[in-house]
mmCIF file of C-alpha atoms in Angstrom:
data_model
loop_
_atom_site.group_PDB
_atom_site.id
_atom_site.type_symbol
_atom_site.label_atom_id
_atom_site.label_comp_id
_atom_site.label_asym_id
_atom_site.label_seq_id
_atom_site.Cartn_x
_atom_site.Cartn_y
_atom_site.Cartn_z
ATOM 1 C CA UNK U 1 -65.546 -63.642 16.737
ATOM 2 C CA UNK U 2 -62.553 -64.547 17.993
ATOM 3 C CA UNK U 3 -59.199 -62.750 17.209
ATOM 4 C CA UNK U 4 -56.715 -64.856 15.456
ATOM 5 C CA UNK U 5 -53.414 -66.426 16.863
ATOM 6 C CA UNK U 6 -50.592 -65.022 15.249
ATOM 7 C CA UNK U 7 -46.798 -64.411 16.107
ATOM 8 C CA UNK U 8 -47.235 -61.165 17.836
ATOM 9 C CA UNK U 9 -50.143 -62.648 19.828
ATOM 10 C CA UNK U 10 -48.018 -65.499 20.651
ATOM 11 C CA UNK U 11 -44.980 -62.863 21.714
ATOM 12 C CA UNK U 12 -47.316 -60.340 23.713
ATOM 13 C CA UNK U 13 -48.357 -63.853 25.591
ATOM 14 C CA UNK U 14 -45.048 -64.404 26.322
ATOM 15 C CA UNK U 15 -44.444 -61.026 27.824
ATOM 16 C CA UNK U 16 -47.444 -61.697 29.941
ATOM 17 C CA UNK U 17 -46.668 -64.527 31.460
ATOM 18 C CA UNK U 18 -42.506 -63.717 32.070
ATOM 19 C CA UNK U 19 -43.455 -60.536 33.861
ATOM 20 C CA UNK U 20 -43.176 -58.029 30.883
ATOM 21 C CA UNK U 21 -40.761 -58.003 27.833
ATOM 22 C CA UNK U 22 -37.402 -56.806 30.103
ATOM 23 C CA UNK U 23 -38.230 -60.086 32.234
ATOM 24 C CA UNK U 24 -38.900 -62.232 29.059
ATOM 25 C CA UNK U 25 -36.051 -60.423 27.513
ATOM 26 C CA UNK U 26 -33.439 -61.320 30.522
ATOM 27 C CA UNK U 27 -34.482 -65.092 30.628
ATOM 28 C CA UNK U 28 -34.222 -65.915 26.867
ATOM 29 C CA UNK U 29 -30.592 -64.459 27.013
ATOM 30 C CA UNK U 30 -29.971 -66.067 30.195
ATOM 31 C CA UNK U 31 -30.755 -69.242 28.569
ATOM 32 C CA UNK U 32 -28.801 -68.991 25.321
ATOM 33 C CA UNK U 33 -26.000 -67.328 26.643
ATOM 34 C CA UNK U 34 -23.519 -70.572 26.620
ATOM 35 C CA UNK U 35 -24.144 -70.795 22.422
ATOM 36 C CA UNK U 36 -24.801 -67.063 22.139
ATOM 37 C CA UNK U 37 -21.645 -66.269 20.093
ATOM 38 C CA UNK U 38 -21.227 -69.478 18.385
ATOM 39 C CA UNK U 39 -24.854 -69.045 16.716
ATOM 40 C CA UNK U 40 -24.076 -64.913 16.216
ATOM 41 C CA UNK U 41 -21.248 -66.324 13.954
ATOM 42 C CA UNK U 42 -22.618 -68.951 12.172
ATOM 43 C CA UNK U 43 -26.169 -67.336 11.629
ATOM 44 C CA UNK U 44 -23.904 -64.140 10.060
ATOM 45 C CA UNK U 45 -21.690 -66.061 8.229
ATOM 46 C CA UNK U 46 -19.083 -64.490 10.207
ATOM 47 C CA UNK U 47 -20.239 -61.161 9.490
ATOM 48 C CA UNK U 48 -20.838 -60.090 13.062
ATOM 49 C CA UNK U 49 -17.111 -59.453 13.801
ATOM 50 C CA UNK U 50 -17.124 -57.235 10.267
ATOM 51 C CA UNK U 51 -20.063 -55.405 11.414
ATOM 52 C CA UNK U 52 -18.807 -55.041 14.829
ATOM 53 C CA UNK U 53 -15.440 -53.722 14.005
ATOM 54 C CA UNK U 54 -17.149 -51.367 11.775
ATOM 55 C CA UNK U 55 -19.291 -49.802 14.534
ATOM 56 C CA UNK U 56 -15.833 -49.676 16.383
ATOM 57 C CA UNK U 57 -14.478 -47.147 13.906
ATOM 58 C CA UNK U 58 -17.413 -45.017 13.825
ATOM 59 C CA UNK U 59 -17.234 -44.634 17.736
ATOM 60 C CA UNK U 60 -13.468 -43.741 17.487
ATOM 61 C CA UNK U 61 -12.994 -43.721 21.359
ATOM 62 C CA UNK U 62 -10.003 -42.012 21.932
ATOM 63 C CA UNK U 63 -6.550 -41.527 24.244
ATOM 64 C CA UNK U 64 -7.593 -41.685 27.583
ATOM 65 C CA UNK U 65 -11.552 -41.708 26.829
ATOM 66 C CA UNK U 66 -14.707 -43.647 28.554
ATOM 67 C CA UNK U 67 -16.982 -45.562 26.364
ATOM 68 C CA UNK U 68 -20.086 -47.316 27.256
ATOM 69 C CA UNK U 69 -21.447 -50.086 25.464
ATOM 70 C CA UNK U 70 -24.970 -50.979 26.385
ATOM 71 C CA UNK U 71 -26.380 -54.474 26.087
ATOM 72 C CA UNK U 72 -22.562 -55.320 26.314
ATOM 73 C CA UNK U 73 -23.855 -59.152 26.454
ATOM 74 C CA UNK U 74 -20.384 -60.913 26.134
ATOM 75 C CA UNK U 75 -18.243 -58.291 25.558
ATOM 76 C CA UNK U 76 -17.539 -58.598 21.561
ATOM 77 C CA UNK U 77 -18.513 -55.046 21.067
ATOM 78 C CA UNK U 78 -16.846 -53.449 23.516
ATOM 79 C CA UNK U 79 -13.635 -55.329 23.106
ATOM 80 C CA UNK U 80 -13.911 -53.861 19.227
ATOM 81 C CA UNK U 81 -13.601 -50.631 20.694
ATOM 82 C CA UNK U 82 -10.993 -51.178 22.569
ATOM 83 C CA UNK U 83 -8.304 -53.013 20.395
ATOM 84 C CA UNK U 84 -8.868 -50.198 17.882
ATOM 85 C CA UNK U 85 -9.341 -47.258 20.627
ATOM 86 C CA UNK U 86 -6.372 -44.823 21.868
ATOM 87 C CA UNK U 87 -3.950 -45.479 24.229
ATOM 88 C CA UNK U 88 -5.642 -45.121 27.812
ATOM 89 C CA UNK U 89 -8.907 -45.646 26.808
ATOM 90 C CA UNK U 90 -11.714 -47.560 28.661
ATOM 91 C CA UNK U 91 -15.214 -49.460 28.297
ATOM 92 C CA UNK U 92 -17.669 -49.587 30.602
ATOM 93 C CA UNK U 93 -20.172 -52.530 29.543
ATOM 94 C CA UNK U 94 -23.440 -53.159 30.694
ATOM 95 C CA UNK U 95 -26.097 -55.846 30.133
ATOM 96 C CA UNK U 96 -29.246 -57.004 32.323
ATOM 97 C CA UNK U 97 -28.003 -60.448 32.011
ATOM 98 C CA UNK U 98 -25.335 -61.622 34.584
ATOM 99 C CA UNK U 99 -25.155 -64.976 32.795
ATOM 100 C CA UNK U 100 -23.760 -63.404 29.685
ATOM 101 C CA UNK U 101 -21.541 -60.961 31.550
ATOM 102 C CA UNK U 102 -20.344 -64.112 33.331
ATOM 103 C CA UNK U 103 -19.051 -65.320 29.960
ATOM 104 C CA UNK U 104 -17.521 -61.540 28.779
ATOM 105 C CA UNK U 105 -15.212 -61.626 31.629
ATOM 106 C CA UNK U 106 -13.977 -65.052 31.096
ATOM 107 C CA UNK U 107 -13.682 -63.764 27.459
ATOM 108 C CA UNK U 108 -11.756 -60.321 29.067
ATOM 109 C CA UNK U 109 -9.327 -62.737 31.115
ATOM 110 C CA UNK U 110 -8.572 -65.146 28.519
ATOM 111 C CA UNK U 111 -7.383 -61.489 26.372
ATOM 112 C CA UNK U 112 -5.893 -59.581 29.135
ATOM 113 C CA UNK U 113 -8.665 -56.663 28.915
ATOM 114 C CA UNK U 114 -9.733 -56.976 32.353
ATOM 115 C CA UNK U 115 -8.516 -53.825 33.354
ATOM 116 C CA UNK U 116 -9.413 -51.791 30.094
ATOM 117 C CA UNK U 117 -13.351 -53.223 30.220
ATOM 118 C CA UNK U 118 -15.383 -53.558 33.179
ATOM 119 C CA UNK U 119 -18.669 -55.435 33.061
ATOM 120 C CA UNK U 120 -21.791 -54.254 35.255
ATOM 121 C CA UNK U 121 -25.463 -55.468 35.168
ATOM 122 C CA UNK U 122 -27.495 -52.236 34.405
ATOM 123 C CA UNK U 123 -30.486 -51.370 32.220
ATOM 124 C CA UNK U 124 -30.217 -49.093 29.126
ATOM 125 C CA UNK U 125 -33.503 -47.519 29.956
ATOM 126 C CA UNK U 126 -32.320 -46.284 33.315
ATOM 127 C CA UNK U 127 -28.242 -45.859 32.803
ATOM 128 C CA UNK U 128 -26.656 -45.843 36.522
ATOM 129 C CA UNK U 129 -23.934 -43.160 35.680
ATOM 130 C CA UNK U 130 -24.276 -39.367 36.212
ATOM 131 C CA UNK U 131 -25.356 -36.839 32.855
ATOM 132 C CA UNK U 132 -21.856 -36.256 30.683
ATOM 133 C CA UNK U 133 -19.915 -39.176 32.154
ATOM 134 C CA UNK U 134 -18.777 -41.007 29.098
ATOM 135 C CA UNK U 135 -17.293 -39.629 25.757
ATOM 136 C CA UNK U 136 -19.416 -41.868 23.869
ATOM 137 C CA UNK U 137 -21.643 -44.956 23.725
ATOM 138 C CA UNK U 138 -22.218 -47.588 21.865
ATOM 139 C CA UNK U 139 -24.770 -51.226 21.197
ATOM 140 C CA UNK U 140 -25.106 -54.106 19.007
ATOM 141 C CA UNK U 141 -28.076 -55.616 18.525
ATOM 142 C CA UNK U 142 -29.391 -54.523 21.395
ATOM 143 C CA UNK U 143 -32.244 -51.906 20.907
ATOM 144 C CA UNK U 144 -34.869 -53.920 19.196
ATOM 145 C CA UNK U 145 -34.788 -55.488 22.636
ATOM 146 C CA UNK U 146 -35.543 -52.604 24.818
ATOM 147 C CA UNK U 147 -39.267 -51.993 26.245
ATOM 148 C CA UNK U 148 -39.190 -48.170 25.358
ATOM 149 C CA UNK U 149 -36.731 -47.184 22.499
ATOM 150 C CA UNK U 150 -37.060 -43.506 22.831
ATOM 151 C CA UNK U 151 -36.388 -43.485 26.740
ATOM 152 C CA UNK U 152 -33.425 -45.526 25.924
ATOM 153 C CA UNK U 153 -32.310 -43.219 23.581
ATOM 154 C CA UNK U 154 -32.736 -40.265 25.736
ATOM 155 C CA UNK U 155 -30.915 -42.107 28.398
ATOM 156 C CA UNK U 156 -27.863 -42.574 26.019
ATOM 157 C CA UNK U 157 -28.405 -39.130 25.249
ATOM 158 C CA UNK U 158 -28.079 -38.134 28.719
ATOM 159 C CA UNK U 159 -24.849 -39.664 29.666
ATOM 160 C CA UNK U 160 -22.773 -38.796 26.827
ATOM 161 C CA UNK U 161 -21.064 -35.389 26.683
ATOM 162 C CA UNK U 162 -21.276 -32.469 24.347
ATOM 163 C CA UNK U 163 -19.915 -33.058 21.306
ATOM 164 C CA UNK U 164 -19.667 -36.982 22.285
ATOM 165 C CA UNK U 165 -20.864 -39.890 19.976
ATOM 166 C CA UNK U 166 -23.140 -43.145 19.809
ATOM 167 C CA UNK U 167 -23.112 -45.658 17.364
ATOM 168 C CA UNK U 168 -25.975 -48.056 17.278
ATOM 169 C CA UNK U 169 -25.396 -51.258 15.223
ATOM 170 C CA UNK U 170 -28.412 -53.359 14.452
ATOM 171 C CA UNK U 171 -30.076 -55.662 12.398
ATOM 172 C CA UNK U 172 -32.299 -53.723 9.669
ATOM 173 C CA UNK U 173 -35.346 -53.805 7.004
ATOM 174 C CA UNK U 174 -33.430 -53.904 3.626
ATOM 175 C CA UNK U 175 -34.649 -52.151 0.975
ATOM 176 C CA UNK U 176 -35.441 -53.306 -2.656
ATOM 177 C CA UNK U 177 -37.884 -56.565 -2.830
ATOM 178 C CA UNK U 178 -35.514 -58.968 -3.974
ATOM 179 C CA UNK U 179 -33.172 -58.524 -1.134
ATOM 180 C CA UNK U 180 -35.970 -58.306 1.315
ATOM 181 C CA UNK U 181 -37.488 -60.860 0.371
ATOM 182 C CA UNK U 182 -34.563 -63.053 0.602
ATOM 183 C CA UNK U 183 -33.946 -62.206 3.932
ATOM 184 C CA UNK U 184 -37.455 -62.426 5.408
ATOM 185 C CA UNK U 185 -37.097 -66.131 4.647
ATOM 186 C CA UNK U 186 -33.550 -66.340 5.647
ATOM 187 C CA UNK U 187 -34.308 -64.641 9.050
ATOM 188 C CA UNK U 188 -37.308 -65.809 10.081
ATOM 189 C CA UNK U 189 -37.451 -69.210 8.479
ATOM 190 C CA UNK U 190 -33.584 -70.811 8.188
ATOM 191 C CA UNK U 191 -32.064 -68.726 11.358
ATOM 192 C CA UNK U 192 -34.576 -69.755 14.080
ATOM 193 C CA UNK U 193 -33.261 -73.433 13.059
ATOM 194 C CA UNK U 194 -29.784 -72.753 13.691
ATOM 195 C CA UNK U 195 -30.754 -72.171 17.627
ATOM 196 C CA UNK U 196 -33.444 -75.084 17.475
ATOM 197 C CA UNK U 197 -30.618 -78.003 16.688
ATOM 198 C CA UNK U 198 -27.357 -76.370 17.739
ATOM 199 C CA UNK U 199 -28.947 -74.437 20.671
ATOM 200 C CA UNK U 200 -31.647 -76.460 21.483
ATOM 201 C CA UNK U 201 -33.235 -73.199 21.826
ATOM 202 C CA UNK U 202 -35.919 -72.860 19.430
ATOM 203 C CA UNK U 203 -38.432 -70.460 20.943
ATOM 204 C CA UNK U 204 -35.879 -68.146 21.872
ATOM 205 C CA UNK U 205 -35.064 -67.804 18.228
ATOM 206 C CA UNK U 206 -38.395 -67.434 17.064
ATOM 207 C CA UNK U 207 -38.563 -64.686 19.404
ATOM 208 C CA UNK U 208 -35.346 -62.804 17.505
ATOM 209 C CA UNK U 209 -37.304 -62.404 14.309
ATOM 210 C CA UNK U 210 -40.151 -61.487 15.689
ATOM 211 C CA UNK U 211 -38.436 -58.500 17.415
ATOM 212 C CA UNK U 212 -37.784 -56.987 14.442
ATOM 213 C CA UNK U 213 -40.716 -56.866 13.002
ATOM 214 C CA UNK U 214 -41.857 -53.688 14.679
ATOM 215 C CA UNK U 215 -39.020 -51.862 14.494
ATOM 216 C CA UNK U 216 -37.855 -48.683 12.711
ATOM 217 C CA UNK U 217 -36.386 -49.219 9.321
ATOM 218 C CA UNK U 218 -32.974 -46.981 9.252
ATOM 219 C CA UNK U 219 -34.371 -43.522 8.014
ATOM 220 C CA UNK U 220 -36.983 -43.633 10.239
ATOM 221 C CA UNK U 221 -34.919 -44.555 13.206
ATOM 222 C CA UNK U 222 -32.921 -41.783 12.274
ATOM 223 C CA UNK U 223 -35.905 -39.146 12.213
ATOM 224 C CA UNK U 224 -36.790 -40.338 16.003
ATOM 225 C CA UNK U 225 -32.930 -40.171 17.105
ATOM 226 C CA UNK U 226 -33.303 -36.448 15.744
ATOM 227 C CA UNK U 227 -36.630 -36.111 17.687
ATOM 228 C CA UNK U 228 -34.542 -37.334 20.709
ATOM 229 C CA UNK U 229 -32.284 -34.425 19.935
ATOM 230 C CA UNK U 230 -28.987 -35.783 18.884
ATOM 231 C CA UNK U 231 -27.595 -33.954 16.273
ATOM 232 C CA UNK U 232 -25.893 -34.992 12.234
ATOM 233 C CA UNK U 233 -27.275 -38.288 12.797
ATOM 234 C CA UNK U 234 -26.752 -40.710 9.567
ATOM 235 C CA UNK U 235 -26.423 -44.263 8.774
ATOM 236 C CA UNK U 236 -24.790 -47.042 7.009
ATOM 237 C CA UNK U 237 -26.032 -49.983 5.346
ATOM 238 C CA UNK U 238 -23.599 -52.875 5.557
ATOM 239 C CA UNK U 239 -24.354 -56.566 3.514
ATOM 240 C CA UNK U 240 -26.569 -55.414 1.204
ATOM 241 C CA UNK U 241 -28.804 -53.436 4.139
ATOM 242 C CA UNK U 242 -29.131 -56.542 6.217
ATOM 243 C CA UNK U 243 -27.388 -54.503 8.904
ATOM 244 C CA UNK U 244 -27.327 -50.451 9.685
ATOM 245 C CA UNK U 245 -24.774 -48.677 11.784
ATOM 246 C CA UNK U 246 -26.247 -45.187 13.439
ATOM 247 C CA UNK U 247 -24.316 -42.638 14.066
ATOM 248 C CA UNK U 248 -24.805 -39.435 15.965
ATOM 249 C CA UNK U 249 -23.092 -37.034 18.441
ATOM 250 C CA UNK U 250 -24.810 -35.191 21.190
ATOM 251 C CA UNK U 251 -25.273 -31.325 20.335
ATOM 252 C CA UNK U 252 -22.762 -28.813 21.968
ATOM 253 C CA UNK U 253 -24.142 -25.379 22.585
ATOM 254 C CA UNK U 254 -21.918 -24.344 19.298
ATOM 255 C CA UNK U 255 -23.649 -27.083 17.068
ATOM 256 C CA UNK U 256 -26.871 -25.842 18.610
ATOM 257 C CA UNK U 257 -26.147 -22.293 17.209
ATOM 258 C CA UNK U 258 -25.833 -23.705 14.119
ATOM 259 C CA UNK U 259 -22.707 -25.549 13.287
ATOM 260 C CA UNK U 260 -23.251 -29.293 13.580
ATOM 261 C CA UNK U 261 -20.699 -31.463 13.512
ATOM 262 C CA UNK U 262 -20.117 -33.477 10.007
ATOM 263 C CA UNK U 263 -20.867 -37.222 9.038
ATOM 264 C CA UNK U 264 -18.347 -40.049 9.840
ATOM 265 C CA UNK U 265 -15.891 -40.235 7.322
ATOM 266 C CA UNK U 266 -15.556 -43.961 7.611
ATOM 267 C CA UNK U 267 -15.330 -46.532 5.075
ATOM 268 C CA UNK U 268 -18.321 -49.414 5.465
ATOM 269 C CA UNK U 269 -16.956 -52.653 4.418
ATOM 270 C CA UNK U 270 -16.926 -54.292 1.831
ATOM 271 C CA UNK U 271 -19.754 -56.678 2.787
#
């Protein structure tokens, strides 16, 4: 008897024949990256920028401090960072498609942040910077699109310092039925039709859907970012749990004696 098509079948076919999912994954943003952030905002309302700024706070880079944002894509996060970061401080972004770090620079140029944010290609799985280089890191929407989640993790793990932060923003399972239910049909009916006619880029956004679909809700991404070992990991639910914002700092050899460092004290907004 033969197996029946469905979505994932169709996605795991589409792995196959791009090379794997990081090759499939690099194309589809190569190919929407001229509409990229017009669909982010209109798909979110205008949320993104809330949501981004948000993430921003939690990472609190400060004076004179490296932060590396990972799936930088064109820039927004990492320019968050920045206008709200201390004086000094710097962003190191990296994405594995050029075509949408083609567009962050113009982006950088056009606000004078050339010289606070540099854009490089580089994977998040394999992080081309030495262990304890960067006081903390940072994505958006970014990890549902890795091959391996927990290497990437570990990776992030690896390059922050002790006592350093990440902050992972992404796009979640919300609880209660009501609002989940909503959503499902909002996300993977109404949103894929927002790239089909403005984009012209309907199969890519199928695919964004999709990609959630197996992917930790928020507590249980937090239980495998403890697994990882980073330590007082906890998380916010922005819009009604549409959207979570991770937190967690890497252990020092104090915090691993036994005195962790507390949650973020900041605000979520308001939606």
């Amino acid at each position: 008897m033969e197996k029946p098509v469905t979505g994932d079948t169709l996605l795991e076919e589409s792995f196959r024949r791009a090379g794997g999912k990081r090759s499939y994954v690099q194309r589809l943003f190569a190919r929407i990256a001229r509409v990229y952030d017009l669909l982010n905002r209109l798909m979110s309302f205008g949320l993104d920028r809330r949501w981004r700024a948000f993430a921003a706070r939690c990472l609190a880079l400060g004076p004179g401090e490296i932060g590396l944002d990972l799936g930088a894509g064109t820039a927004d996060l990492s320019i968050a960072v920045i206008q709200q970061a201390g004086p000094g401080a710097r962003m190191i972004g990296m994405d594995i498609t050029p075509e949408m770090l083609d567009l962050g620079r113009r982006k950088l140029a056009r606000l004078g942040l050339q010289d606070q944010i540099e854009l490089r290609v580089g994977d998040a799985e394999h992080i081309d910077l030495p262990d304890n280089s960067v006081d903390g890191c940072c994505s958006a929407f970014m990890m549902r699109n890795v091959t391996d989640l927990r290497q990437t993790l570990r990776e992030m793990l690896r390059v922050v310092r002790p006592g350093g932060r990440m902050v992972c923003l992404e796009i979640s399972h919300p609880p209660g039925k009501v609002l989940g239910a909503l959503f499902h049909f909002y996300f993977y009916r109404i949103a894929p039709l927002f790239g089909a006619i403005i984009g012209k880029a309907a199969e890519e956004y199928r695919y964004l859907p999709r990609s959630l679909t197996h992917f930790p809700d928020a507590p249980t991404l937090k239980a495998i970012m403890e697994e990882i070992g980073w330590s007082a990991v906890h998380f916010h639910r922005l819009s009604g749990g549409i959207v979570a914002v991770h937190v967690a700092t890497k252990p020092t050899p104090a915090s691993q004696a036994g005195s962790e460092t507390g949650a973020s004290k900041v605000q979520p907004p308001s939606a």
